[in-house]
Short mmCIF file of C-alpha atoms and ligand atoms in Angstrom, two decimals:
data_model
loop_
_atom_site.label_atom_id
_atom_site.label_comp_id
_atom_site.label_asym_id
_atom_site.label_seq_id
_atom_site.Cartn_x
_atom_site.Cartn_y
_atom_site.Cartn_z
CA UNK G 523 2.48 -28.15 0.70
CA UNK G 524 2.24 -24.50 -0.81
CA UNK G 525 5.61 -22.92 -1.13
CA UNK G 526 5.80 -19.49 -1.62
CA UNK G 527 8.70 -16.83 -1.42
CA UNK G 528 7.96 -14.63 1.41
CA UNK G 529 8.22 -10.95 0.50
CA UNK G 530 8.04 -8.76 3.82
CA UNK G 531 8.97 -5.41 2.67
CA UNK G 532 9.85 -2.38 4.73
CA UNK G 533 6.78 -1.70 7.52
CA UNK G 534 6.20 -5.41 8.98
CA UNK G 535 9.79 -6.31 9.69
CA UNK G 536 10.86 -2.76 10.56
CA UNK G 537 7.93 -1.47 12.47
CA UNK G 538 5.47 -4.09 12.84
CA UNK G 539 6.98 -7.66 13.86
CA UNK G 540 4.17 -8.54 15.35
CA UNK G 541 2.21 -8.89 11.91
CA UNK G 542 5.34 -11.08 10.88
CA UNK G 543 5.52 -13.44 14.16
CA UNK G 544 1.52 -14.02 13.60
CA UNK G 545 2.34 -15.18 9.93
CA UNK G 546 5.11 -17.07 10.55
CA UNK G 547 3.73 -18.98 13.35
CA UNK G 548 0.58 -19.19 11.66
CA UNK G 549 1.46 -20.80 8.06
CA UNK G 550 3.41 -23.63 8.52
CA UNK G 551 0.11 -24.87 10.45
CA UNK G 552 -1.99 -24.44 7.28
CA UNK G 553 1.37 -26.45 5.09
CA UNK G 554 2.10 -22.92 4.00
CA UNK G 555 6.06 -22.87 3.61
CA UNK G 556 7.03 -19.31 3.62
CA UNK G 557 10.55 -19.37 1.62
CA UNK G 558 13.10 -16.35 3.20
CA UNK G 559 15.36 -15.26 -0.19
CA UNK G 560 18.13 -13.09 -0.36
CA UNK G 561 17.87 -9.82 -1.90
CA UNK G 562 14.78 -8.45 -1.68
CA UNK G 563 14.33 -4.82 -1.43
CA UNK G 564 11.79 -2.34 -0.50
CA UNK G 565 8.77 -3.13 -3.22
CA UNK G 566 9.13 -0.13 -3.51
CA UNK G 567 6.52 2.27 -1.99
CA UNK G 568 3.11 2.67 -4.53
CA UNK G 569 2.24 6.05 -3.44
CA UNK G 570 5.38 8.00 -2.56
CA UNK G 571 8.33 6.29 -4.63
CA UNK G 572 5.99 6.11 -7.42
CA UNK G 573 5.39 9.76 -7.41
CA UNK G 574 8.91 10.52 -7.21
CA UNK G 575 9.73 8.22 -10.52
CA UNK G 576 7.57 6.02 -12.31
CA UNK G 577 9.92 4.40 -14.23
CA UNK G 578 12.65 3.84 -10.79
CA UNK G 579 9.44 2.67 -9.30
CA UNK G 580 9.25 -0.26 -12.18
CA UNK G 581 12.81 -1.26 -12.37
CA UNK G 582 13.27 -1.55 -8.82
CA UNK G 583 9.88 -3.88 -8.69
CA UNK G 584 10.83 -6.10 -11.36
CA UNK G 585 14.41 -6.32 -10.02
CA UNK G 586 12.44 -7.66 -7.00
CA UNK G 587 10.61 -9.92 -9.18
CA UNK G 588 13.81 -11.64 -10.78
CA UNK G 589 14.82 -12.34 -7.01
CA UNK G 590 11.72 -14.71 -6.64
CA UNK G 591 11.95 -15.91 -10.81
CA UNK G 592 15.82 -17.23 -9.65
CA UNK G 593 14.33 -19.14 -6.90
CA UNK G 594 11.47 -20.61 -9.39
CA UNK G 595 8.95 -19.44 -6.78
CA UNK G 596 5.85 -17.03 -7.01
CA UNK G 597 5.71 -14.50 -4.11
CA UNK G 598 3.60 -14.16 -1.17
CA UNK G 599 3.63 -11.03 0.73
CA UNK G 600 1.24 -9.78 4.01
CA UNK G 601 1.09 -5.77 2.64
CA UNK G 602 -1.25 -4.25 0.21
CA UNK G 603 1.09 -1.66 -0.70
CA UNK G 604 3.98 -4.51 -1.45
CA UNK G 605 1.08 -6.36 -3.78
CA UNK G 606 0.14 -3.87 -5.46
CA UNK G 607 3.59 -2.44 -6.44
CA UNK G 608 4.67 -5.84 -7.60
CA UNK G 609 1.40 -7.20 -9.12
CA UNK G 610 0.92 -3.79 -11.07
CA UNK G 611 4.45 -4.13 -11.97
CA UNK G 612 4.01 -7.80 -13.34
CA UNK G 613 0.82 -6.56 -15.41
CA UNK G 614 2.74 -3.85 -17.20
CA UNK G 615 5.84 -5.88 -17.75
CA UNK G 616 3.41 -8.86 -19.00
CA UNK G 617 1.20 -6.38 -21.44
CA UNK G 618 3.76 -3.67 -22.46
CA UNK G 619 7.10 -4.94 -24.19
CA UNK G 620 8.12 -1.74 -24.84
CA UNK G 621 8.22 -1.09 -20.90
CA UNK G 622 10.08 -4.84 -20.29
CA UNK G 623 12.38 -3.46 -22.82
CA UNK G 624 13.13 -0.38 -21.13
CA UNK G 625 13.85 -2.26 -17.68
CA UNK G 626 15.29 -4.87 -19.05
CA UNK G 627 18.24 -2.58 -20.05
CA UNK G 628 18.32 -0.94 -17.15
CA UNK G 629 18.47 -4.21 -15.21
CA UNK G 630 21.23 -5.27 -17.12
CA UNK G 631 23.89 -2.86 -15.62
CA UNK G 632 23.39 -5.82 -12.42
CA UNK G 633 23.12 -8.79 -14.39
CA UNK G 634 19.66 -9.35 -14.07
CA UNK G 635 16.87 -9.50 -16.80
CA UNK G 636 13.07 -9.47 -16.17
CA UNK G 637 11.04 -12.68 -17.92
CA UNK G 638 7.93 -12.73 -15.93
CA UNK G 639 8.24 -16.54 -14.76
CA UNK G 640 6.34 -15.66 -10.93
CA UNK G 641 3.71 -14.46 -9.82
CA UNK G 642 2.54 -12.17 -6.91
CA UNK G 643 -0.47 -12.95 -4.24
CA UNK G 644 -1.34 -11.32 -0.85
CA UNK G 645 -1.56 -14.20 1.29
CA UNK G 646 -5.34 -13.69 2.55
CA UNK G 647 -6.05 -14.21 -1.24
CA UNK G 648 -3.35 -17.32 -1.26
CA UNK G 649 -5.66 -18.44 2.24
CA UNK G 650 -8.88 -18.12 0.45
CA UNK G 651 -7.89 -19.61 -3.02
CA UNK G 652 -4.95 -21.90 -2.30
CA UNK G 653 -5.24 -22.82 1.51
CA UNK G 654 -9.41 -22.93 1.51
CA UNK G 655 -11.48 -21.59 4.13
CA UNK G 656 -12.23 -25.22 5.49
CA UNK G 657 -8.76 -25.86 6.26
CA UNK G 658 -8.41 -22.75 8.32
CA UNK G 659 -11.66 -23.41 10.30
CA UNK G 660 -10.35 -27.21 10.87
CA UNK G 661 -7.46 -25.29 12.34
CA UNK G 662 -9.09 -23.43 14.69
CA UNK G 663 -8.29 -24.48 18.35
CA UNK G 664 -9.63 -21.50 20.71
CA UNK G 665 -12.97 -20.63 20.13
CA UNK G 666 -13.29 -17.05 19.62
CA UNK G 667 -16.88 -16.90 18.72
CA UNK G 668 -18.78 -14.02 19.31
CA UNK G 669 -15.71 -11.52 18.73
CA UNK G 670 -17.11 -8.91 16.65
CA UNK G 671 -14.66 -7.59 13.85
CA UNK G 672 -14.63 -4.79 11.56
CA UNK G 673 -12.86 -5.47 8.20
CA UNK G 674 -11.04 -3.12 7.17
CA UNK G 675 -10.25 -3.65 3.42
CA UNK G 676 -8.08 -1.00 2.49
CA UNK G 677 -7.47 -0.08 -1.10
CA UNK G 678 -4.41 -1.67 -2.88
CA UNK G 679 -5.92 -4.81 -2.13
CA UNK G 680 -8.56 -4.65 -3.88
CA UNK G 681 -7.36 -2.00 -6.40
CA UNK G 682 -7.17 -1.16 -9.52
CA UNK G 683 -9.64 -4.11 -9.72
CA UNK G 684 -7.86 -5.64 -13.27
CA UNK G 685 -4.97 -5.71 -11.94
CA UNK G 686 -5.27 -6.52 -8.19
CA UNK G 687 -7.77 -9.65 -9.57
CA UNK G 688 -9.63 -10.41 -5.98
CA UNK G 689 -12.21 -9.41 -5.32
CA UNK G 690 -15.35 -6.90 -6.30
CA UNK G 691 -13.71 -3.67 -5.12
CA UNK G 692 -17.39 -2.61 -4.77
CA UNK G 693 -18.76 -5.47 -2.60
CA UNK G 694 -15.96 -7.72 -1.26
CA UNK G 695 -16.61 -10.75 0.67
CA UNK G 696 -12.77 -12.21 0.49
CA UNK G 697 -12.02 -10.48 4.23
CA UNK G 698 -15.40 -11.05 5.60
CA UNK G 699 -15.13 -15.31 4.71
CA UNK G 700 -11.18 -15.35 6.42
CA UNK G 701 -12.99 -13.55 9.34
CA UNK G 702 -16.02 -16.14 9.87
CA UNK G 703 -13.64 -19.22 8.82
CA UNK G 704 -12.04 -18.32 12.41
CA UNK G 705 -15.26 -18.40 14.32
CA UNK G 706 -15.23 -14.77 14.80
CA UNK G 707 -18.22 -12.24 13.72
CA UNK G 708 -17.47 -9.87 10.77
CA UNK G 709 -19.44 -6.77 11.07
CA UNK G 710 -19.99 -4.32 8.24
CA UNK G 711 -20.35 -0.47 8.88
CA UNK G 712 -20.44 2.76 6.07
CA UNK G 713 -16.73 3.28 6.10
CA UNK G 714 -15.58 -0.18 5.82
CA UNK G 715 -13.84 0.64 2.31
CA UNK G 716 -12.61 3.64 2.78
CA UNK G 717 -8.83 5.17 1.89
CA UNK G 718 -7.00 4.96 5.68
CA UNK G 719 -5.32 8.13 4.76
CA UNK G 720 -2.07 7.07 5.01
CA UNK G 721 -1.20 7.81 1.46
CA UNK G 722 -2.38 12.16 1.39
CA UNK G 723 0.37 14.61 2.29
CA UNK G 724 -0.96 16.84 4.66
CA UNK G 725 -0.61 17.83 8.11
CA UNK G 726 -4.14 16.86 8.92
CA UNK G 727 -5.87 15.14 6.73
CA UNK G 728 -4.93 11.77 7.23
CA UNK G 729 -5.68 11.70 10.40
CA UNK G 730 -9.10 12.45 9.87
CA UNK G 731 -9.74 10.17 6.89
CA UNK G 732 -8.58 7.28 9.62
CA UNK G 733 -10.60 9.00 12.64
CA UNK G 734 -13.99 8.55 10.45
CA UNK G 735 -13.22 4.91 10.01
CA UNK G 736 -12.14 3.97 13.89
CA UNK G 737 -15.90 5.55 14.51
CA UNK G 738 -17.93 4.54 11.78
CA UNK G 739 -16.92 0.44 13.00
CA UNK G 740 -17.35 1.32 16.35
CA UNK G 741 -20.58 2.52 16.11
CA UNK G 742 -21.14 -0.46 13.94
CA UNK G 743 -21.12 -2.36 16.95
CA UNK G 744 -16.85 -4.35 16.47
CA UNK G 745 -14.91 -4.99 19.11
CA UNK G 746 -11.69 -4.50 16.82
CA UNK G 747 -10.15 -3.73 13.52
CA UNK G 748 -9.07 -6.11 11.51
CA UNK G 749 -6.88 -5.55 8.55
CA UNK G 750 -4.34 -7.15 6.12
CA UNK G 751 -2.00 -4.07 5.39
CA UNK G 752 0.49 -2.79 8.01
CA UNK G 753 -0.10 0.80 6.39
CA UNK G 754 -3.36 0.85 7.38
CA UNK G 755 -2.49 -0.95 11.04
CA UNK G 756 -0.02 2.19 10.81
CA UNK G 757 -2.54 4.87 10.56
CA UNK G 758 -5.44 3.07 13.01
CA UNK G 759 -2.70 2.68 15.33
CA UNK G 760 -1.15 6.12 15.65
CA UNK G 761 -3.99 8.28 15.48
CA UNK G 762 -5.24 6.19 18.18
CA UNK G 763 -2.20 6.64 20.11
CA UNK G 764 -2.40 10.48 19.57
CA UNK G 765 -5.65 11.05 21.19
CA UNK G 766 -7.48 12.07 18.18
CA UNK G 767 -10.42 9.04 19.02
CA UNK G 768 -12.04 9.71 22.30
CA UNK G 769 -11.34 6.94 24.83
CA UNK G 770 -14.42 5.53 24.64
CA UNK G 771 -15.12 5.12 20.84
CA UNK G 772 -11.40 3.10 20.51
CA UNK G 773 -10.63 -0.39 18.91
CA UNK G 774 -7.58 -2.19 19.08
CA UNK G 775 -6.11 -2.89 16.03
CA UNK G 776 -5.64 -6.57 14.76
CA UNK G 777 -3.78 -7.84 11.91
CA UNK G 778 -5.85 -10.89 9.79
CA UNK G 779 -3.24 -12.38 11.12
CA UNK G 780 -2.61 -11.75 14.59
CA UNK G 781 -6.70 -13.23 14.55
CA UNK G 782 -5.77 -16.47 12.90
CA UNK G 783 -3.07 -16.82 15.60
CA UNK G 784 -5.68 -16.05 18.65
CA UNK G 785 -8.03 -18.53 17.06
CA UNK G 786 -5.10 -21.26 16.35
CA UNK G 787 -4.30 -20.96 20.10
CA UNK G 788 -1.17 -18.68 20.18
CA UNK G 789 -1.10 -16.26 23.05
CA UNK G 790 -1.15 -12.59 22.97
CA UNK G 791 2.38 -12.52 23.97
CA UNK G 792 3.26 -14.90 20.76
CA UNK G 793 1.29 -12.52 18.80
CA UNK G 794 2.89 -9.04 20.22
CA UNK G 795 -0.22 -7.63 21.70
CA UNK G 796 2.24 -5.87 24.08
CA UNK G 797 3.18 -4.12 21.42
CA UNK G 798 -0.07 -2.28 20.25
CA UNK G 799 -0.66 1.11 21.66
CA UNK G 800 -3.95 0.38 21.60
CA UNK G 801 -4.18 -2.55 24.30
CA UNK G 802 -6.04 -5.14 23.29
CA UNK G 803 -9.02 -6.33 25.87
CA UNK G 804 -8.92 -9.58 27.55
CA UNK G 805 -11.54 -10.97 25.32
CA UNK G 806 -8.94 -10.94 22.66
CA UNK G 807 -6.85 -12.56 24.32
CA UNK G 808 -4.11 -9.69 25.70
CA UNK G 809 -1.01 -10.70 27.26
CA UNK G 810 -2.16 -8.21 30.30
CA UNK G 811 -5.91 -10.19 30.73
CA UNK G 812 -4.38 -13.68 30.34
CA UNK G 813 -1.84 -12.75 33.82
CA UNK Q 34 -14.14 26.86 -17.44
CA UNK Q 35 -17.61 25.39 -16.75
CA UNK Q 36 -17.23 21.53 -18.41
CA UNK Q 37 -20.24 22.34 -20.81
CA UNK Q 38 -17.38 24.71 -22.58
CA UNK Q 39 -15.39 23.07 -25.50
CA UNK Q 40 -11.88 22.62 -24.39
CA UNK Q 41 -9.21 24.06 -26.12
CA UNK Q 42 -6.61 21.60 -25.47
CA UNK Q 43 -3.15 22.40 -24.86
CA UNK Q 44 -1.06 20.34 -26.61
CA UNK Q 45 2.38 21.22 -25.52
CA UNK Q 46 1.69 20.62 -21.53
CA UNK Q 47 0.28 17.47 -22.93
CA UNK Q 48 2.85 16.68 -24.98
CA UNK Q 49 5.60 17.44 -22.05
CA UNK Q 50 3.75 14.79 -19.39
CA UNK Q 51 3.32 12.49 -22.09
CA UNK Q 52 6.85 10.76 -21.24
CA UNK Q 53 5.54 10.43 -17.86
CA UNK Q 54 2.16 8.76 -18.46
CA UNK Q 55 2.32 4.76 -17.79
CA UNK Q 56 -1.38 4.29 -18.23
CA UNK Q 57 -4.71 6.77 -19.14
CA UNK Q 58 -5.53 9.40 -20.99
CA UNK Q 59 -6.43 12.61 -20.31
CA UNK Q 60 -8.06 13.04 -23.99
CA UNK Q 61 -11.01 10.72 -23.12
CA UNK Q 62 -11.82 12.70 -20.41
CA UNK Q 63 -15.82 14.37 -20.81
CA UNK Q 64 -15.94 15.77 -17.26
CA UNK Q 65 -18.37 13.74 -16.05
CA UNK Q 66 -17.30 13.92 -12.36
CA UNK Q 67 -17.98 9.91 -11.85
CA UNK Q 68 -14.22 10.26 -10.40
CA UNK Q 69 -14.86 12.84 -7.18
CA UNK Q 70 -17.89 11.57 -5.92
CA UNK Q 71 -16.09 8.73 -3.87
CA UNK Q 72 -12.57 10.40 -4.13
CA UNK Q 73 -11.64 10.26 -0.35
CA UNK Q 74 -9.36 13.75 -0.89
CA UNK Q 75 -11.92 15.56 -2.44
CA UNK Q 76 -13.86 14.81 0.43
CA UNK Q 77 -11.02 16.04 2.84
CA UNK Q 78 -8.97 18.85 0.98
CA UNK Q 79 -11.12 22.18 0.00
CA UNK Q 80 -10.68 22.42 -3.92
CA UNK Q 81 -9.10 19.47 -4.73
CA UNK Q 82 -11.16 16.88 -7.37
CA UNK Q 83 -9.56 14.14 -9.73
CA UNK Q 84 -12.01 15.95 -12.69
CA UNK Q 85 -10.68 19.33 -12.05
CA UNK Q 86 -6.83 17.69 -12.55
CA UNK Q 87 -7.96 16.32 -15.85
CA UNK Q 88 -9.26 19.68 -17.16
CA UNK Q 89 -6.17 21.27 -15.81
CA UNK Q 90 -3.91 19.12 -17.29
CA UNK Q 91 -5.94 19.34 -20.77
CA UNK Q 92 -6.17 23.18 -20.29
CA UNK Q 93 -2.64 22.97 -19.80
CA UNK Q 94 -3.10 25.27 -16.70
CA UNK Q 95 0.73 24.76 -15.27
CA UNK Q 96 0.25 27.88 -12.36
CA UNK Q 97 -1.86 25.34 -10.43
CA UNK Q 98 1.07 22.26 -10.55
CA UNK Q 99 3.53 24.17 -9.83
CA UNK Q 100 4.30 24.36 -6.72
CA UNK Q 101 5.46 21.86 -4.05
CA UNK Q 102 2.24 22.38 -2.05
CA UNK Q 103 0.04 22.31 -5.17
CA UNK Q 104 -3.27 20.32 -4.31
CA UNK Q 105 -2.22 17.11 -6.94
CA UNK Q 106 0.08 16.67 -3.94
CA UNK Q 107 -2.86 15.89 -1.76
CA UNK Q 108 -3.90 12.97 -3.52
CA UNK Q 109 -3.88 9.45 -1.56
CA UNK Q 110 -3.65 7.39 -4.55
CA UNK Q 111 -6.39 5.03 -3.27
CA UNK Q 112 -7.31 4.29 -6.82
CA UNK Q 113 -10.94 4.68 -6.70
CA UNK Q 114 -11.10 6.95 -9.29
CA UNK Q 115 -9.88 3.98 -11.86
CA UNK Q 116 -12.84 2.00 -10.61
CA UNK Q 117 -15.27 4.59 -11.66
CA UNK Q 118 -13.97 6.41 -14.66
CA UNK Q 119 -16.16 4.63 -17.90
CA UNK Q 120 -13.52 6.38 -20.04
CA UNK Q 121 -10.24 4.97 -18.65
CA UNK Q 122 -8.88 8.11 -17.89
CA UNK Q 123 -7.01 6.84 -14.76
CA UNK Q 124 -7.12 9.81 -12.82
CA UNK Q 125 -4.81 8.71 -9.92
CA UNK Q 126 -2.18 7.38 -13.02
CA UNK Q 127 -2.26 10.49 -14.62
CA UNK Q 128 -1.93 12.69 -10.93
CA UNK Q 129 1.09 10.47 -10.71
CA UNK Q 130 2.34 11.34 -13.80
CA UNK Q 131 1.85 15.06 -13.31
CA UNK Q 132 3.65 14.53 -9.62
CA UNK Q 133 7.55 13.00 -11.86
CA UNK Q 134 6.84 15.67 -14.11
CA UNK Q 135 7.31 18.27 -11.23
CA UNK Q 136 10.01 16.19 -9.75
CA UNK Q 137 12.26 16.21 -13.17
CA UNK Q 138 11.48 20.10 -12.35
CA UNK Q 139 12.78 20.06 -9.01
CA UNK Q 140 9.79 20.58 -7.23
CA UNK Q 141 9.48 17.54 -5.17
CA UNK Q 142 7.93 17.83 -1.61
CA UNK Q 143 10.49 16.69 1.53
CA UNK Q 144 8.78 13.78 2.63
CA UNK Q 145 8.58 12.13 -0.95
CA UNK Q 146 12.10 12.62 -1.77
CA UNK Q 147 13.08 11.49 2.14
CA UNK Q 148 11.52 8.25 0.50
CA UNK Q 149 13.30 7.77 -2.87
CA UNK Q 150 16.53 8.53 -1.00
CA UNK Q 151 15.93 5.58 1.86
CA UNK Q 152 15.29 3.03 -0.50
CA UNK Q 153 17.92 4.15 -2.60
CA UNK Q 154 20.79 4.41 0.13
CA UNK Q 155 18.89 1.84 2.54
CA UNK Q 156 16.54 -0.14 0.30
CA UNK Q 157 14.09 0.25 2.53
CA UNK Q 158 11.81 2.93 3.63
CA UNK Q 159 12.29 2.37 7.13
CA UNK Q 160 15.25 2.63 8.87
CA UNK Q 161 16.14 -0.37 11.06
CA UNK Q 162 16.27 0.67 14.74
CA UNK Q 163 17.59 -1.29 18.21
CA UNK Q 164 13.78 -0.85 19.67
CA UNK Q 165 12.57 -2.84 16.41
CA UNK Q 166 16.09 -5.62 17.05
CA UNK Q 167 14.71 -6.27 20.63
CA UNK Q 168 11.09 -6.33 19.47
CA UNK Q 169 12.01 -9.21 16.80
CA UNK Q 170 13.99 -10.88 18.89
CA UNK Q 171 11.37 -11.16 21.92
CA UNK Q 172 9.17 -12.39 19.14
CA UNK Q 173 11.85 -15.19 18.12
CA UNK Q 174 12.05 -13.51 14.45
CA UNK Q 175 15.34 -13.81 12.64
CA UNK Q 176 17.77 -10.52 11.98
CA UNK Q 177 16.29 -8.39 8.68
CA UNK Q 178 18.86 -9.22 5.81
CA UNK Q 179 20.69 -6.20 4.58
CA UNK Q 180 19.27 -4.99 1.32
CA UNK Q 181 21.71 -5.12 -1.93
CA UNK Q 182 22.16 -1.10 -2.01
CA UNK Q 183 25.04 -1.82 -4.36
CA UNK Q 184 22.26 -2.96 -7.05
CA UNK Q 185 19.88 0.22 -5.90
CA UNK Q 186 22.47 2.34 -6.25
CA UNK Q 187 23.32 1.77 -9.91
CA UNK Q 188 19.99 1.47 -10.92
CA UNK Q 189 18.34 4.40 -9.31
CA UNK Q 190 19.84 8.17 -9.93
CA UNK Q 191 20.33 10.52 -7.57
CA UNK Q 192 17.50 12.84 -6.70
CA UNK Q 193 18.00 16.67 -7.96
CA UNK Q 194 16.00 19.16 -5.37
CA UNK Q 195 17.34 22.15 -6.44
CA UNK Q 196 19.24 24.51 -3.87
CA UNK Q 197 16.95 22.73 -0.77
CA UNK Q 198 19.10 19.65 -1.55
CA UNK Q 199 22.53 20.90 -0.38
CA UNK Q 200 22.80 20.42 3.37
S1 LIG R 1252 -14.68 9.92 -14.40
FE1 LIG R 1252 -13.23 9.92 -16.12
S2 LIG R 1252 -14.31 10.95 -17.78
FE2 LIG R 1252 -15.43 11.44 -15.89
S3 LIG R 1252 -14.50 13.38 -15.18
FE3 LIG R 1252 -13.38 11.76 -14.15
S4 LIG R 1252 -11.63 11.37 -15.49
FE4 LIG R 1252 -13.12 12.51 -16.71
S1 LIG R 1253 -6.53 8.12 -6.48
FE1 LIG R 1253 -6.43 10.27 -5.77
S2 LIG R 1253 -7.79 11.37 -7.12
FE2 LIG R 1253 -8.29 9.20 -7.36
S3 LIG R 1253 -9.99 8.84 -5.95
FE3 LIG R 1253 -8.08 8.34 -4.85
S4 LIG R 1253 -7.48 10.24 -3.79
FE4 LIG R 1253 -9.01 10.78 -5.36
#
């Protein structure tokens, strides 16, 4: 049994459920226990809080941190941005004692002191290095063979590369192997690594940067999008919604996830396809092709 | 400046981010430009490159920070610039550096300080909502815990905006 502490954050409980329902129906079938603590708050934000305050940014993550040190338990979370906050976090505080110092007095004004006894892991790495490919594919009930997926890697994922420690930011395999393990086809097209967009301040751009990528993997031939980072679900999802991708050139958008859940036999409806605004096809397994 | 120029590095700009800088240097920066080839901004946003930051920051060229539209705004922090500088300049680190030094100055857009307040009155950056409740509970998930804003609160001071703050 793997026991983790599970670290949602702010976007899957609060805006995405669905991404949460797939993982916690999906784990306990792979003797993942997901471990709910008390006191977790947002990561915070890598992009946005960051900017505000560097230094907020790091006391608030390693207050996080001494949450999942009290429990004795290393933390799993199912966001990019909520790895990368912590796991940059835990490489400063781990290689800089003059920054643990600094925290560690601010921490002290609640009691709490940083000591760096957990660690952080997105759970398609914990799947891939802890869980194994082979027991996923022995999970699989519902063949889904012959769905054709674009990865969609995102970047805090993968990067910085020394600190996020996964995979070759440059070629990466890690979401491409969870893909196949499930029976389904990965498919690679240009913009399969590219920023979503959802971290640029601007009225337009954004949009765009997430517009190229919905294309670029449909013209690559994928059926949907699959991802492991609700910001980037965010972004494929709304621009979709908002009519900036033609009809015809649209892909649903699937959490890693929500996949694993399809293939394990869970139906749409488990998995919250009602909830997409962009419906997901029969094929896939929608609650509206399965009535 | 044209990069083939020597620099004549300003020391006091430098000097006044330095408190802000976590990781990178802007001193090992030669201009190569290995930073903006893949930088998905400079792609997007007319003007804008990672390089062009460095030299501004080393020129100590302050007109084109600030300002809460300035282009180091437009940056998505993807962190592909860290990847590809062979100096380990950190681009993206030092843009974020640059970004708290115009906060401390009161020149923070909207939407980032929007942010800093949630998780500092909420702990979270989104606000819960009744659509969300139903949501989780047709999906049989349990209720969000509240998040310890007592703790946030003492640990994270409050934002200054300037005037634009009092409403
Ligand atoms: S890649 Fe590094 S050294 Fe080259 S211009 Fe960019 S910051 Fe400077
Ligand atoms: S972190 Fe910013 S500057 Fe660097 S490549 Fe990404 S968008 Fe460009």
């Amino acid at each position: 049994m793997i026991r983790k502490a599970f670290f949602l954050g702010c976007m899957i409980p609060l805006k995405y459920p669905q991404i949460e329902a797939a993982v916690r129906l999906t784990m306990p079938r792979l003797d993942v226990e997901l471990v709910d603590l008390e006191g977790f708050t947002c990561c915070p934000d890598p992009i946005f809080f960051k900017s505000v305050d560097q230094f907020a940014w790091l006391t608030v993550a390693a207050r996080n941190l001494t949450v999942a040190e009290s429990a004795g338990l290393d933390i799993a979370t199912a966001c990019s941005g909520c790895t990368t906050t912590l796991a940059e976090a835990l490489h400063l505080l781990k290689t800089r004692p003059d920054l643990v110092k600094e925290v560690n007095s601010r921490l002290a004004s609640i009691g709490r002191s940083f000591a760096g006894a957990t660690n952080v892991r997105h759970l398609a790495t914990i799947l891939r290095d802890e869980v194994g490919l082979d027991r996923i594919t022995a999970a699989v009930k519902t063949k889904i063979d012959g769905v054709k997926v674009a990865v969609h890697y995102g970047c805090h994922l993968l990067k910085p590369s020394e600190v996020a420690m996964v995979d070759d930011p440059d070629f990466p395999e890690l979401q491409e192997k969870l893909v196949a393990a499930v029976g389904a086809e990965p498919v690679r097209y240009p913009h399969a690594l590219k920023c979503c967009g959802k971290g640029c301040i601007d009225r337009t751009v954004p949009a765009a940067m997430a517009v190229e990528i919905v294309e670029s993997a449909k013209a690559g031939g994928a059926d949907a999008l699959c991802l492991v980072c609700p910001s980037c679900f965010d972004s494929f999802e709304l621009v979709q919604a908002t009519g900036k991708v033609k009809k015809e050139k649209q892909l649903p958008v699937l959490s890693y996830f929500q996949l694993l859940g399809l293939a394990m036999g869970f139906s749409g409806e488990q998995l919250g396809f009602q909830f997409h605004r962009v419906p997901v096809p029969p094929g896939l397994g929608s609650v509206r092709g399965k009535r | 400046m044209e990069p083939s120029e020597n620099i004549q590095v300003d020391f006091d700009l430098a000097a006044e981010l330095a408190p802000f800088v976590i990781g990178g240097s802007a001193y090992a920066c030669f201009q190569c430009g290995a930073c903006v080839a893949e930088c998905p901004t400079a792609a997007h946003v007319e003007g804008f490159s990672p390089r062009k930051v460095v030299l501004q920051i080393l020129l100590g060229d302050r007109e084109s920070f600030e300002s809460e539209d300035a282009l180091v705004w437009k940056c998505s922090s993807c962190f592909t610039c860290l990847e590809r500088c062979p100096q380990g300049v950190r681009p993206g680190e030092l843009i974020a550096a640059v970004r708290n030094w115009l906060v401390k100055k009161a020149l923070v857009p909207k939407q980032l300080a929007d942010i800093y307040n949630a998780v500092r009155k909420e702990g979270r950056t989104v606000p819960r909502s009744s659509a969300i409740d139903r949501r989780r509970k047709e999906l049989g998930l349990p209720v969000v815990p509240d998040a310890p804003v007592d703790e946030l609160k003492s640990l994270l001071p409050q934002l200054d905006r300037g005037k634009k703050e009092k409403k």
